[in-house]
Short mmCIF file of C-alpha atoms in Angstrom, two decimals:
data_model
loop_
_atom_site.label_atom_id
_atom_site.label_comp_id
_atom_site.label_asym_id
_atom_site.label_seq_id
_atom_site.Cartn_x
_atom_site.Cartn_y
_atom_site.Cartn_z
CA MET A 62 0.31 -0.22 0.48
CA THR A 63 1.82 3.04 -0.83
CA THR A 64 2.29 6.48 1.10
CA TYR A 65 1.99 9.36 0.28
CA ILE A 66 3.14 13.00 2.21
CA SER A 67 1.86 16.54 2.31
CA ILE A 68 2.30 19.41 4.04
CA SER A 69 -0.15 22.71 4.62
CA ASP A 70 -0.42 26.34 3.95
CA LYS A 71 0.03 28.58 7.05
CA ILE A 72 -0.87 32.55 7.79
CA VAL A 73 0.84 34.39 10.36
CA GLY A 74 1.84 37.56 12.00
CA GLU A 75 4.81 38.99 10.96
CA ARG A 76 5.35 39.79 15.19
CA ASP A 77 4.24 35.11 15.63
CA GLY A 78 7.92 34.98 15.57
CA TYR A 79 7.72 32.19 13.93
CA VAL A 80 5.62 29.48 11.29
CA ASP A 81 5.43 26.07 12.04
CA PHE A 82 4.28 24.08 8.01
CA VAL A 83 3.13 20.72 9.54
CA VAL A 84 3.89 17.44 7.37
CA THR A 85 1.88 14.67 7.15
CA LEU A 86 1.19 11.09 5.69
CA ASP A 87 -1.87 9.73 4.31
CA ALA A 88 -1.57 6.85 7.16
CA PRO A 89 0.81 5.15 9.02
CA SER A 90 4.10 3.06 7.57
CA SER A 91 5.29 0.45 8.21
CA SER A 92 8.24 1.36 7.31
CA GLN A 93 10.32 4.65 7.79
CA VAL A 94 9.93 7.60 5.97
CA THR A 95 12.23 10.14 4.66
CA VAL A 96 12.06 13.65 2.41
CA ASN A 97 14.22 16.80 2.43
CA TYR A 98 12.88 19.74 3.12
CA GLY A 99 13.95 23.80 1.90
CA THR A 100 12.81 27.27 2.49
CA ILE A 101 11.95 29.11 -0.64
CA SER A 102 11.87 32.84 -1.05
CA GLU A 103 8.83 34.46 -3.26
CA THR A 104 8.32 37.72 -1.99
CA ALA A 105 9.37 36.98 1.11
CA ASN A 106 13.55 37.49 1.65
CA SER A 107 15.07 34.85 3.63
CA ASN A 108 17.59 38.23 4.74
CA TYR A 109 14.42 40.49 6.01
CA ASP A 110 11.39 38.30 6.66
CA PHE A 111 12.50 34.64 7.54
CA VAL A 112 15.65 32.71 8.49
CA SER A 113 16.02 30.14 5.55
CA GLN A 114 16.36 26.16 6.81
CA SER A 115 16.91 23.50 4.81
CA GLY A 116 17.01 19.90 6.66
CA GLN A 117 15.42 16.20 6.44
CA LEU A 118 12.39 14.54 7.97
CA VAL A 119 12.38 11.34 9.80
CA PHE A 120 9.42 9.62 9.98
CA ALA A 121 9.17 6.38 12.36
CA ALA A 122 7.56 3.65 11.56
CA GLY A 123 4.15 4.16 12.56
CA VAL A 124 4.53 8.23 12.92
CA THR A 125 2.06 10.43 10.83
CA THR A 126 2.89 13.86 11.30
CA GLN A 127 5.92 16.62 11.93
CA THR A 128 6.30 20.05 11.76
CA VAL A 129 9.41 22.03 10.68
CA ARG A 130 9.96 25.85 12.45
CA VAL A 131 10.99 28.57 10.68
CA THR A 132 11.53 32.20 12.52
CA LEU A 133 10.46 34.94 10.90
CA ARG A 134 12.37 38.03 11.85
CA ALA A 135 10.56 41.37 13.19
CA ASP A 136 12.62 43.63 11.06
CA SER A 137 10.64 43.12 7.57
CA SER A 138 10.45 46.71 6.06
CA THR A 139 7.17 46.01 4.28
CA ASN A 140 3.57 47.28 4.20
CA ILE A 141 2.07 44.21 2.24
CA PRO A 142 1.35 40.40 3.33
CA LEU A 143 4.16 38.07 1.65
CA ASP A 144 4.76 34.60 1.28
CA PHE A 145 7.73 32.40 1.14
CA GLY A 146 7.60 28.53 0.67
CA LEU A 147 8.93 25.02 2.52
CA SER A 148 9.40 22.70 -0.57
CA LEU A 149 9.57 19.07 -0.17
CA SER A 150 11.55 16.22 -2.30
CA SER A 151 13.48 13.17 -2.23
CA ALA A 152 10.72 10.78 -0.60
CA VAL A 153 12.15 7.65 1.25
CA ASN A 154 9.04 5.02 0.94
CA ALA A 155 6.25 7.19 0.49
CA VAL A 156 4.78 9.46 -2.84
CA ILE A 157 4.82 12.96 -2.50
CA ALA A 158 1.04 14.02 -3.15
CA ARG A 159 1.27 17.86 -1.94
CA GLY A 160 4.81 19.39 -2.03
CA PHE A 161 5.31 22.44 -1.49
CA GLY A 162 3.66 24.92 1.44
CA THR A 163 3.19 28.34 1.04
CA ALA A 164 3.12 30.95 4.37
CA THR A 165 1.52 34.17 4.44
CA ILE A 166 2.97 37.09 6.09
CA VAL A 167 0.99 39.72 6.95
CA ASP A 168 2.21 42.44 8.34
CA LYS A 169 1.77 43.81 11.98
CA ASP A 170 3.97 46.89 12.34
CA LEU A 171 0.98 49.29 13.95
CA LEU A 172 0.61 48.95 17.89
CA ALA A 173 -2.67 48.40 19.69
CA ASP A 174 -4.59 51.63 20.83
CA ALA A 175 -8.23 52.63 20.51
CA THR A 176 -8.64 52.69 16.59
CA HIS A 177 -6.42 49.79 15.98
CA ILE A 178 -7.47 46.99 18.45
CA ALA A 179 -5.00 43.89 18.89
CA GLY A 180 -6.87 40.01 18.29
CA LEU A 181 -5.87 37.21 20.31
CA SER A 182 -6.21 33.54 18.31
CA VAL A 183 -5.73 30.23 19.55
CA ARG A 184 -3.23 28.28 16.35
CA ASP A 185 -4.82 25.21 15.64
CA VAL A 186 -1.99 22.12 15.82
CA VAL A 187 -1.60 18.21 14.56
CA VAL A 188 0.29 15.99 16.08
CA ASP A 189 1.33 12.62 15.81
CA ALA A 190 -0.68 10.10 18.37
CA LYS A 191 2.78 8.90 19.44
CA ALA A 192 3.80 12.04 20.41
CA ASP A 193 4.28 12.77 24.27
CA THR A 194 2.37 16.42 23.98
CA VAL A 195 0.94 19.21 21.85
CA SER A 196 1.20 22.77 21.95
CA PHE A 197 -0.55 25.17 20.81
CA GLY A 198 0.59 28.65 20.25
CA VAL A 199 -1.33 31.75 21.64
CA VAL A 200 -0.56 35.08 18.91
CA LEU A 201 -1.41 38.63 19.14
CA ASP A 202 -2.02 40.03 15.92
CA ARG A 203 -0.07 43.18 17.06
CA ALA A 204 2.21 44.63 19.78
CA THR A 205 0.23 46.00 23.04
CA THR A 206 2.29 49.20 25.03
CA ASN A 207 0.93 48.08 28.09
CA SER A 208 1.18 44.38 29.56
CA PHE A 209 -2.20 41.62 29.93
CA SER A 210 -3.54 37.80 31.34
CA VAL A 211 -5.68 35.82 29.55
CA GLY A 212 -6.92 32.26 30.79
CA TYR A 213 -6.75 29.26 29.48
CA SER A 214 -8.76 25.54 30.04
CA THR A 215 -9.31 22.70 27.36
CA SER A 216 -12.46 20.69 26.96
CA ASN A 217 -13.64 16.82 25.42
CA GLY A 218 -14.47 16.89 21.41
CA SER A 219 -14.38 13.06 20.54
CA ALA A 220 -10.72 12.83 22.52
CA LEU A 221 -11.37 12.71 26.45
CA ALA A 222 -9.66 14.38 29.07
CA GLY A 223 -7.64 11.66 31.33
CA SER A 224 -7.33 9.74 28.72
CA GLU A 225 -6.67 10.96 25.29
CA TYR A 226 -5.16 14.08 26.95
CA ILE A 227 -4.27 15.31 29.90
CA PRO A 228 -6.89 18.29 30.98
CA THR A 229 -5.04 21.75 31.74
CA SER A 230 -5.76 25.20 32.11
CA GLY A 231 -3.76 28.31 33.61
CA THR A 232 -3.26 31.80 32.76
CA LEU A 233 -1.47 33.19 30.00
CA SER A 234 0.84 36.79 31.10
CA PHE A 235 2.09 38.61 27.98
CA ALA A 236 4.44 41.70 28.60
CA ALA A 237 4.43 44.86 26.84
CA GLY A 238 5.62 44.05 23.48
CA GLU A 239 5.26 40.09 23.61
CA THR A 240 3.10 38.64 20.69
CA ALA A 241 3.15 34.90 20.81
CA LYS A 242 3.03 32.32 23.64
CA THR A 243 2.91 28.67 24.22
CA VAL A 244 0.69 26.67 25.93
CA THR A 245 1.71 22.57 26.11
CA VAL A 246 -0.92 19.69 27.22
CA SER A 247 0.74 16.06 27.89
CA LEU A 248 -0.63 13.14 26.03
CA PRO A 249 -1.01 9.75 27.41
CA HIS A 250 -0.28 6.79 26.07
CA ASP A 251 -2.15 3.19 26.29
CA GLY A 252 -1.28 1.81 23.98
CA LEU A 253 -4.35 1.23 21.67
CA ALA A 254 -5.41 1.40 18.05
CA LYS A 255 -7.36 4.76 17.57
CA PRO A 256 -8.94 6.33 14.89
CA GLN A 257 -8.28 10.14 14.53
CA GLU A 258 -9.21 12.50 17.59
CA VAL A 259 -9.53 16.17 18.97
CA PHE A 260 -9.53 18.26 21.84
CA TYR A 261 -9.49 21.64 22.28
CA LEU A 262 -8.16 25.00 23.85
CA ASN A 263 -10.09 27.40 24.64
CA LEU A 264 -8.66 31.30 26.08
CA GLY A 265 -11.04 32.65 28.42
CA ALA A 266 -11.68 36.72 28.96
CA VAL A 267 -8.57 39.23 28.91
CA SER A 268 -7.44 41.13 31.47
CA GLY A 269 -5.19 43.71 32.92
CA ASN A 270 -3.66 46.66 31.70
CA ALA A 271 -3.88 46.27 27.60
CA ALA A 272 -7.62 44.50 28.38
CA SER A 273 -9.27 47.66 26.33
CA THR A 274 -7.09 46.95 22.77
CA VAL A 275 -6.67 43.59 23.11
CA LYS A 276 -9.78 41.13 21.88
CA VAL A 277 -10.09 37.22 21.33
CA ALA A 278 -10.58 36.76 17.89
CA ASP A 279 -10.31 33.19 17.67
CA GLY A 280 -10.77 31.80 21.10
CA VAL A 281 -10.65 27.96 20.32
CA GLY A 282 -8.10 26.20 19.04
CA GLN A 283 -8.08 22.87 18.33
CA ALA A 284 -5.57 19.56 18.80
CA LEU A 285 -6.28 16.89 16.09
CA ILE A 286 -4.28 13.54 17.48
CA GLY A 287 -3.38 11.21 14.26
CA ALA A 288 -4.71 8.76 13.98
CA HIS A 289 -2.68 5.18 14.30
CA GLY A 290 -2.89 1.60 15.03
CA GLN A 291 -2.84 0.00 11.10
CA THR A 292 0.37 0.59 9.07
CA ALA A 293 -0.27 0.88 5.30
#
């Protein structure tokens, strides 16, 4: 049975700090899968907008998801959306079905104020079922000149707290100028074959000095835990 490998597109703000390209297999493989990757400049320039990367991803037998994190530079000098890509090549034990992903960087030079409200969002994330943790990115689309806090908590989808993930809650504190935080949730392993499952990270109300200039734009992030237990 043929295993296919694909890469996703992404949209990020230039102040988010990074972009995560998710590379996935359509089914677990009984053999190790490898694929080379490299960034490609388009309208975005690696000297100003992102840090060039290249390397090789290794999918151990049964693993279906890997992530390539590309660092964004904070000194972009343009005020229009910019694109760059991540290209896949030379796959072993898999066929490349979608070998190019585009990252669109949206300019966020304006600071939050009474006219330009900052939007706070949780990024969706995909993780392999064999991973020990899943990390949600919580990002502002523009910086604030004051600090603020926001609460968070996990909730069930088809994945159940305690068996598929460890319930997690707390508070994120953003200092003035900070635009990205991470919430990490632990994943237990019971060794059972399961289909893909989802759970969520939910943001609460914003409080603190910058509360009047920050709103929750997307307060629910979905974690997709990849299928495992059957191999191609």
